[in-house]
Structure formats: C-alpha cells, structure tokens
Short mmCIF file of C-alpha atoms and ligand atoms in Angstrom, two decimals:
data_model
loop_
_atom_site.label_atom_id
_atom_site.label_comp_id
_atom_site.label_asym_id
_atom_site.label_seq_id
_atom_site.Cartn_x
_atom_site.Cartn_y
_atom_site.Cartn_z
CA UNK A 1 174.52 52.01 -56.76
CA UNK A 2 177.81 50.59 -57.98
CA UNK A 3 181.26 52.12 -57.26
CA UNK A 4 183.28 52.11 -60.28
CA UNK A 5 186.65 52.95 -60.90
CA UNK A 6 188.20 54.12 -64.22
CA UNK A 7 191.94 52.95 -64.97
CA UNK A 8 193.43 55.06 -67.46
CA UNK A 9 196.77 56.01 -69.25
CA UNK A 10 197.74 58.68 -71.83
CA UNK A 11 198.29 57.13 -75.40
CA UNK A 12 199.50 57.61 -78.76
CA UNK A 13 196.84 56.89 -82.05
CA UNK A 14 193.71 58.58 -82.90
CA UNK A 15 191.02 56.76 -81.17
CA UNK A 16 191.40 57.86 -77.59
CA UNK A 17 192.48 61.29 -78.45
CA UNK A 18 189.19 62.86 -76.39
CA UNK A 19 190.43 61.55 -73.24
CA UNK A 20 190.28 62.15 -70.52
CA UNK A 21 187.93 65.36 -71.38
CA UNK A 22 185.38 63.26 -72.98
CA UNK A 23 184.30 61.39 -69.50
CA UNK A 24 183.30 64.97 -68.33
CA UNK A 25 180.72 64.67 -66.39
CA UNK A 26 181.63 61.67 -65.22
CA UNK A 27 184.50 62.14 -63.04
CA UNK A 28 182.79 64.20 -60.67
CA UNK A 29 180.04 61.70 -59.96
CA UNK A 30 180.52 60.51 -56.20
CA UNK A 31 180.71 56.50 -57.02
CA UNK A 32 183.29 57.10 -59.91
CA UNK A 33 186.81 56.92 -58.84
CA UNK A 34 189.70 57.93 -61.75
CA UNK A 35 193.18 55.87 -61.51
CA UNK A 36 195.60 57.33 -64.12
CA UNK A 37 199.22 57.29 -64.58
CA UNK A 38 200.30 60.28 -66.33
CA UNK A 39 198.16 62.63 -65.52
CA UNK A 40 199.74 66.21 -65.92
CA UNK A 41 200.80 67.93 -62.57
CA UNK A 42 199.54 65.89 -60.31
CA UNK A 43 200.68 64.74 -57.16
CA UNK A 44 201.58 61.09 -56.21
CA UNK A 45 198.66 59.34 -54.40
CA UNK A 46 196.47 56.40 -53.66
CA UNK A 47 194.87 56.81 -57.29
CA UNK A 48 197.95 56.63 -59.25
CA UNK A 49 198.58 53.22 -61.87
CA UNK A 50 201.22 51.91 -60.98
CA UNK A 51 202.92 49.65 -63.63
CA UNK A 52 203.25 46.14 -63.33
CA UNK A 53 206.91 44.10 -62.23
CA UNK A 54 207.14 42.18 -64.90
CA UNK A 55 207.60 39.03 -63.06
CA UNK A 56 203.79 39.01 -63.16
CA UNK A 57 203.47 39.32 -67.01
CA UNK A 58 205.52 35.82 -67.19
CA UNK A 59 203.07 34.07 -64.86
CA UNK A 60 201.21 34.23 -68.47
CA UNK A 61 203.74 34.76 -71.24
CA UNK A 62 207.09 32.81 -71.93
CA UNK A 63 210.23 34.59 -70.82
CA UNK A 64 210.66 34.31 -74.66
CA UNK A 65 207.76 36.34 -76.05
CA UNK A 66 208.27 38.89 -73.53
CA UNK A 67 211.28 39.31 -74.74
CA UNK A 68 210.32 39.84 -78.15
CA UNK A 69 207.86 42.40 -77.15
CA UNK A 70 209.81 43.86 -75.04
CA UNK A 71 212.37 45.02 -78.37
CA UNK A 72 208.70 47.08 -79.49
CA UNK A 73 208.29 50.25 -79.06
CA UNK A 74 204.86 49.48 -77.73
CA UNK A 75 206.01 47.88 -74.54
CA UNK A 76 204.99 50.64 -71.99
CA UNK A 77 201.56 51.08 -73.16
CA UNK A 78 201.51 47.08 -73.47
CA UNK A 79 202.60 47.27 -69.76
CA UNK A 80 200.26 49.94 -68.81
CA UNK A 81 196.99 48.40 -70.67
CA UNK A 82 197.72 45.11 -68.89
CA UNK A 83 198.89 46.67 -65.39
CA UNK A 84 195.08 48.80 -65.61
CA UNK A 85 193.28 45.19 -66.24
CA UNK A 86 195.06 43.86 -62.80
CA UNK A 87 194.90 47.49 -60.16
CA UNK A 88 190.84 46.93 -61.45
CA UNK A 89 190.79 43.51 -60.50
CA UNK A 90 192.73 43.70 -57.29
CA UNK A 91 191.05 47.05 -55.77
CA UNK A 92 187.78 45.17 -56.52
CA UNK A 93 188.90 42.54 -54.59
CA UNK A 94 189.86 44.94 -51.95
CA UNK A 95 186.37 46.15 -51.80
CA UNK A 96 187.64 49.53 -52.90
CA UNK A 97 185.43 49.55 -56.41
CA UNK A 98 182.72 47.20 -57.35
CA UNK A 99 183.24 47.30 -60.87
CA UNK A 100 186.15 49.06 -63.53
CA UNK A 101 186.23 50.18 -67.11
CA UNK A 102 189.72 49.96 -68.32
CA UNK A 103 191.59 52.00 -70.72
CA UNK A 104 193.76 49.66 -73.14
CA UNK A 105 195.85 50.52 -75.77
CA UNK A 106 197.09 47.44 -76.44
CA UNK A 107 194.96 44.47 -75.35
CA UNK A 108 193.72 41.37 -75.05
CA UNK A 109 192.65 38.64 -76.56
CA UNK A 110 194.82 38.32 -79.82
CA UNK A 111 198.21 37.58 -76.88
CA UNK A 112 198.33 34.18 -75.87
CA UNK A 113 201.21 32.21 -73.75
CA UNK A 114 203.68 32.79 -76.63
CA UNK A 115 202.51 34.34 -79.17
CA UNK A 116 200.72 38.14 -79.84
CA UNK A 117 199.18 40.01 -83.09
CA UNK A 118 196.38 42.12 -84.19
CA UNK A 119 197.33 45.00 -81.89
CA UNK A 120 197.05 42.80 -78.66
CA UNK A 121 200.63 42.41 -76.78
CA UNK A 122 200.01 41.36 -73.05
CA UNK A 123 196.53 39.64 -72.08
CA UNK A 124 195.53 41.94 -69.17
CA UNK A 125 192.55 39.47 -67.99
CA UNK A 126 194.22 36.77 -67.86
CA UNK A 127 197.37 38.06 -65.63
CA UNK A 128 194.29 39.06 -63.62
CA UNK A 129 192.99 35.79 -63.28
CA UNK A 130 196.70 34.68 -62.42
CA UNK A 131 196.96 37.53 -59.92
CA UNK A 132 193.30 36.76 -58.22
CA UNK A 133 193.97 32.91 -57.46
CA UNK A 134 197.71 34.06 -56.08
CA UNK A 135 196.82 36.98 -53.92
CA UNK A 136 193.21 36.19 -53.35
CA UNK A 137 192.86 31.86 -53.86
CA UNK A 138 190.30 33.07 -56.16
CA UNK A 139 189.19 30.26 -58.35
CA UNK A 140 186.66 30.82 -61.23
CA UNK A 141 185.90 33.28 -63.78
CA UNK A 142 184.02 33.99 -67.00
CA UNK A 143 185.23 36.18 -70.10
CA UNK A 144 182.87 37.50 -72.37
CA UNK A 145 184.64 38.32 -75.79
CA UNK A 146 182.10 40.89 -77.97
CA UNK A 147 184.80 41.91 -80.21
CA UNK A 148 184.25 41.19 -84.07
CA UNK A 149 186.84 38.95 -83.92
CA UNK A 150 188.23 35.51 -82.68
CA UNK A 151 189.82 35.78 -79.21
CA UNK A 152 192.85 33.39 -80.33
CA UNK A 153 194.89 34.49 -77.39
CA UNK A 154 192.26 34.30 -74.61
CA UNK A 155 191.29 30.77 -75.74
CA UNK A 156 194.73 29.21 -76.33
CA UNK A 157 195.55 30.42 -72.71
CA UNK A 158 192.73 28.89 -71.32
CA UNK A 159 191.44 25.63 -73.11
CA UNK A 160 192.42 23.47 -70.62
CA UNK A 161 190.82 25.77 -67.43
CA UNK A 162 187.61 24.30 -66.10
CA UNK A 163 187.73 27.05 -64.05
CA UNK A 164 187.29 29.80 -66.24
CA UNK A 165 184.33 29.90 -68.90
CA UNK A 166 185.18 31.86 -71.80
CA UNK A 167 182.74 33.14 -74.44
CA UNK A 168 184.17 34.34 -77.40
CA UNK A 169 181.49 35.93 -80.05
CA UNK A 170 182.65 36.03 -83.24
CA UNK A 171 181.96 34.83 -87.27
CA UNK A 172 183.86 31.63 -86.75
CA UNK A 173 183.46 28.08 -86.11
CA UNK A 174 185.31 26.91 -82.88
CA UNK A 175 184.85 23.50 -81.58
CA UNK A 176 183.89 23.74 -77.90
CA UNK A 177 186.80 23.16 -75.55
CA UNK A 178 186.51 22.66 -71.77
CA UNK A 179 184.53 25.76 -71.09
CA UNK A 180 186.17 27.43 -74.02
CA UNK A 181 182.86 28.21 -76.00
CA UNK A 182 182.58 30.05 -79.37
CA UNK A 183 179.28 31.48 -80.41
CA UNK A 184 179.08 32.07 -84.26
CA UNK A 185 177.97 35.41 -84.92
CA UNK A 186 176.26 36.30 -88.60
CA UNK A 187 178.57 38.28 -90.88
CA UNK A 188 175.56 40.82 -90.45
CA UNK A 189 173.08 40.69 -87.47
CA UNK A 190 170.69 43.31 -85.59
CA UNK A 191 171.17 44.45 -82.33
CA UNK A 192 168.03 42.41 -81.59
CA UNK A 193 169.53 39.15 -83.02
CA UNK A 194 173.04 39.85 -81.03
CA UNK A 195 171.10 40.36 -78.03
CA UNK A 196 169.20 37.49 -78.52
CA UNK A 197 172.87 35.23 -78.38
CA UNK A 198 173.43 36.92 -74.97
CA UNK A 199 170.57 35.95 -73.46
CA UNK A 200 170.33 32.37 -75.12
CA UNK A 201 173.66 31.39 -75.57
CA UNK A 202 175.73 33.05 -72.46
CA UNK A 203 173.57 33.94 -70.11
CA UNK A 204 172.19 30.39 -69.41
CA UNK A 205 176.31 28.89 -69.33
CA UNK A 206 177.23 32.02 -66.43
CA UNK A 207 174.28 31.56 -64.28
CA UNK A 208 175.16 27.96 -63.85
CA UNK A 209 178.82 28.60 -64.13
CA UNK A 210 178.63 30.82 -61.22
CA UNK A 211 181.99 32.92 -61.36
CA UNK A 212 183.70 34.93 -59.02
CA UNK A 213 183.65 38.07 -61.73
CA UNK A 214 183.00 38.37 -65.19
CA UNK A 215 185.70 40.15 -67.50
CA UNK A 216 184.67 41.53 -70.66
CA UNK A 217 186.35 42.45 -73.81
CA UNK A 218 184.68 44.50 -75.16
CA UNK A 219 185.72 45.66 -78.37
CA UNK A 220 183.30 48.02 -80.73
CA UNK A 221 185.02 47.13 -84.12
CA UNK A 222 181.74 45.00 -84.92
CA UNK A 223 179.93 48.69 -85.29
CA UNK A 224 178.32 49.61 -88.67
CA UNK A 225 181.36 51.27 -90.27
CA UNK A 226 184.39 49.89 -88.18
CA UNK A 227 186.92 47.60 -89.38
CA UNK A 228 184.82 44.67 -88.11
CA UNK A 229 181.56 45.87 -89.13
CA UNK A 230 178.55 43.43 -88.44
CA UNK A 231 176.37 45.87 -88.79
CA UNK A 232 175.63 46.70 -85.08
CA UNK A 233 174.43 50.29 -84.23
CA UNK A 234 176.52 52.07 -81.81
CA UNK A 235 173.48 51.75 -79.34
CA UNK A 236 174.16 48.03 -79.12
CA UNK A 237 176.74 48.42 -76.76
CA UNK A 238 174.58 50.30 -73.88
CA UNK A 239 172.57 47.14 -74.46
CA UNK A 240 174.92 44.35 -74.40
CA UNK A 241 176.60 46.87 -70.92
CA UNK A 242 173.25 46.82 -69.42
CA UNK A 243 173.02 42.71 -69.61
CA UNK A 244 176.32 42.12 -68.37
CA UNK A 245 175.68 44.54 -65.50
CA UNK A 246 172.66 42.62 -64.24
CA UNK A 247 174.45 39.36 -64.57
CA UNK A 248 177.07 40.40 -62.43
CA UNK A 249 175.11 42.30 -59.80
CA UNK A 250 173.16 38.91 -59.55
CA UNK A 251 175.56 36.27 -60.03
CA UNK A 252 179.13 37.75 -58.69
CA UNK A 253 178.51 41.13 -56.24
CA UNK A 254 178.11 43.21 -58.86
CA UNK A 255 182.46 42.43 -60.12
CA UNK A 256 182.45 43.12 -64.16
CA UNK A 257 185.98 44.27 -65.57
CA UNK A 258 184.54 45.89 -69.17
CA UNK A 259 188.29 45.56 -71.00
CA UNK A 260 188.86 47.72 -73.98
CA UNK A 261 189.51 45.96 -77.28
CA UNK A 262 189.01 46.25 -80.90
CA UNK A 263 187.90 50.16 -82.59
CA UNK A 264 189.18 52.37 -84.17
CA UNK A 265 186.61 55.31 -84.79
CA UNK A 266 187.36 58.17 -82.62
CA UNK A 267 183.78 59.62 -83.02
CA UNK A 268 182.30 56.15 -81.55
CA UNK A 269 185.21 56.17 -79.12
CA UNK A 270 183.99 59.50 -77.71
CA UNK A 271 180.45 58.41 -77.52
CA UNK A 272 180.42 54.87 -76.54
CA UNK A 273 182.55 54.92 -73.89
CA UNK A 274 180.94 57.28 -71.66
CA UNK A 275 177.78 55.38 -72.26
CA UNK A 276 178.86 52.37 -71.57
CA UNK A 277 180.26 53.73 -68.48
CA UNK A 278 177.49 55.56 -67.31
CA UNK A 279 175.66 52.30 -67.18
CA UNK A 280 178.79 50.42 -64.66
CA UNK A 281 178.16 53.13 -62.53
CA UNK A 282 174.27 53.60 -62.60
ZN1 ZN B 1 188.62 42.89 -83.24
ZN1 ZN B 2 185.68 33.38 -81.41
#
C-alpha cells in the first residue's frame, strides 16, 4: 500500500468549490496524509503548505515574467499551486509520502521560461524538477501531459533536457525534440483507443527511460462535455490513474506527482478526483 499525501489550498472559481468535503472518506484513511494552507482554525504544524520564496520560481521563469505575473491578481494561488507541486515532490523525496495528488489552481503546462497563458502562471513540475537535482542531485524525470491540449510551456522549458522525457498527448503535430515527444490524439477517440496510446506509445519510452518519478498533468478538459472534449468518459481517468500507478510502482518506487490541470466541470471535479485518488492510495 502506497502513502499518499494530498497538497491542497482554498480557491476562488467554481470547479473546486466541493473541497475539501468532497475527499470525505478519504482523509481518514491511515496512508492518506492532508497538507493544506488555509485551512480554517487550525493550528500551525508539520502538515501546513508553506509557500514558496520566490527565488525558487526564477530558477524557471525570467525575473521579467515574474514580474508581470506578479502585477495579477492571481499571484498567490499561482504561488500556492506551484509551491503544492514542490512540498509533494520534496516530502517524497524525504520518504515521508510515496506518491501526491496536488491541488492547482493555476498550473502547468501552458507557463514556460517567459511566457504564461491559458490559465497556467507558474510551472509547478518543473520548479520541482529544478528543486530535486538542487536539494536531492536528482537527475531524470518523465512528464506525462493527458490534458486536451498542447503543453507549450512544459515543452519549451524542456526541449533541450535529455534528462527529462516529456509526453505531451494532445490533437497536434509536434516534431519530436530530444525526449520532448508529442503523441497526436484523434479529435474524438474511446477510452479504449486512448488507452491503447498509453500502453503503445508511452509506456514502452518510460520503461526504457527509467526516471526517478513520473509527474503527471493531468487535466480532465478532454471529457465528453468539457471545454476540450474528445469524447472520453469520465471513467477514463481511473484508467489512465491505474496505468500510471503501475508504471511507477515498477519503474520509480512507486513516486507519481498526478498535477491538476485543465477542467472546468464542477460535477466531474467532485467525482473524478476522489477516484483518481483512491487509486494513488490503493
Ligand atoms: Zn487543457
Ligand atoms: Zn502536445
């Protein structure tokens, strides 16, 4: 059994309006540990997220595009979404959790070195990465990108990395870049078909790749209905969780960082999210 911890702030916007009530259940599970930063009346302790300095945000972004984000009113949950993404990574490298689920607002893969859109201000996996080789001298990593759409941020950031293999499913056409690899998705696929890419087109590059954890953004905007729609059932996801579990139990100690992205549903949000994290910590 995995130990998972769940890294979670209080937001603005419809989506995650359920939270934290909807991981009922959950929270009092022994292996499931709950890291949140404004949690009402509580007292200060080891399971408080902690923000960020932002020293560590520019060993990503220019001085200059912090800046500019810094003027939006968006910056603390920007801060907060990325500062989750790095407490996960670095109390998994502590051996405190095995695996995290983290609560974005605002995140990931549309912010690159200098330049953000699309909803996505800081990218919270890579200031992990950045944080893992400084505190840790750990070295390679895989992102797996199931939002509906591109991951411009993630792959401008990391084109010319050999040491980190990202994966980015979506219905363009990306020439292959270092291990920067797009896999075209269908405007409209099954959950069979989707699955299908998984296990042909990623899980072959991983299990030769051999990374020290696997981060995924996983975004559920490709769900019949969202503002992505592909035509994927909400069921997909428990699917596409279950894979990436196995991979990293076999291939990396169990270490998978499941990164909130695209969605906007708050009836999917309330459903999915459990699920999927029912299956981190099963
Ligand atoms: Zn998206
Ligand atoms: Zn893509």
């Amino acid at each position: 059994m995995n130990t998972t911890g769940i890294f979670f702030h209080y937001q603005d916007g419809e989506r995650l309006r359920d939270f934290p009530e909807a991981l009922e259940g959950i929270l009092s599970l022994d292996n499931v540990f709950f890291y949140d930063a404004f949690y009402p009346l509580k007292t200060p302790s080891s399971f408080d997220l902690e923000t960020i300095p932002i020293d560590i945000v520019g060993q990503v972004h220019t001085s200059d595009m912090i800046e500019r984000v810094s003027k939006s009113p968006s910056l603390e949950g920007a801060l907060l979404s990325a500062s989750g993404t790095v407490a996960a990574a670095i109390r998994i490298w502590n051996g405190e959790i095995d695996n995290a689920f983290v609560f974005t607002g605002y995140g990931d893969h549309h912010a690159g070195s200098d330049f953000f859109g699309g909803g996505c201000y800081f990218n919270g996996a890579a200031i992990a990465i950045s944080e893992l080789r400084r505190c840790f001298k750990a070295r390679r990593f895989a992102i797996i990108d199931t939002d509906a759409h591109h991951g411009d941020g993630t792959w401008e950031i990391f084109e010319n990395d050999e040491d980190v293999l990202y994966t980015c499913f979506c219905s363009g056409s990306y020439e292959e870049k270092n291990k920067n690899v797009n896999i075209q998705v269908p405007w409209s696929v099954s959950d069979e078909e989707y699955l299908g890419l998984v296990s042909e087109q990623f899980l072959p590059r991983i299990e030769a790749f051999r990374p020290e954890a696997i981060f995924w953004n996983w975004g559920y905007d490709g769900t019949d209905g969202e503002y992505g729609d592909i035509g994927l059932t909400p069921g997909s996801h428990v699917l596409f969780a279950r894979e990436l579990k196995r991979a990293a139990d076999t291939l990396c100690h169990g270490r998978l960082i499941v990164v909130l992205c695209g969605g906007s549903r708050r009836d999917l949000a309330r459903h999915l999210i459990p699920n999927v994290i029912r299956v981190l910590a099963g």
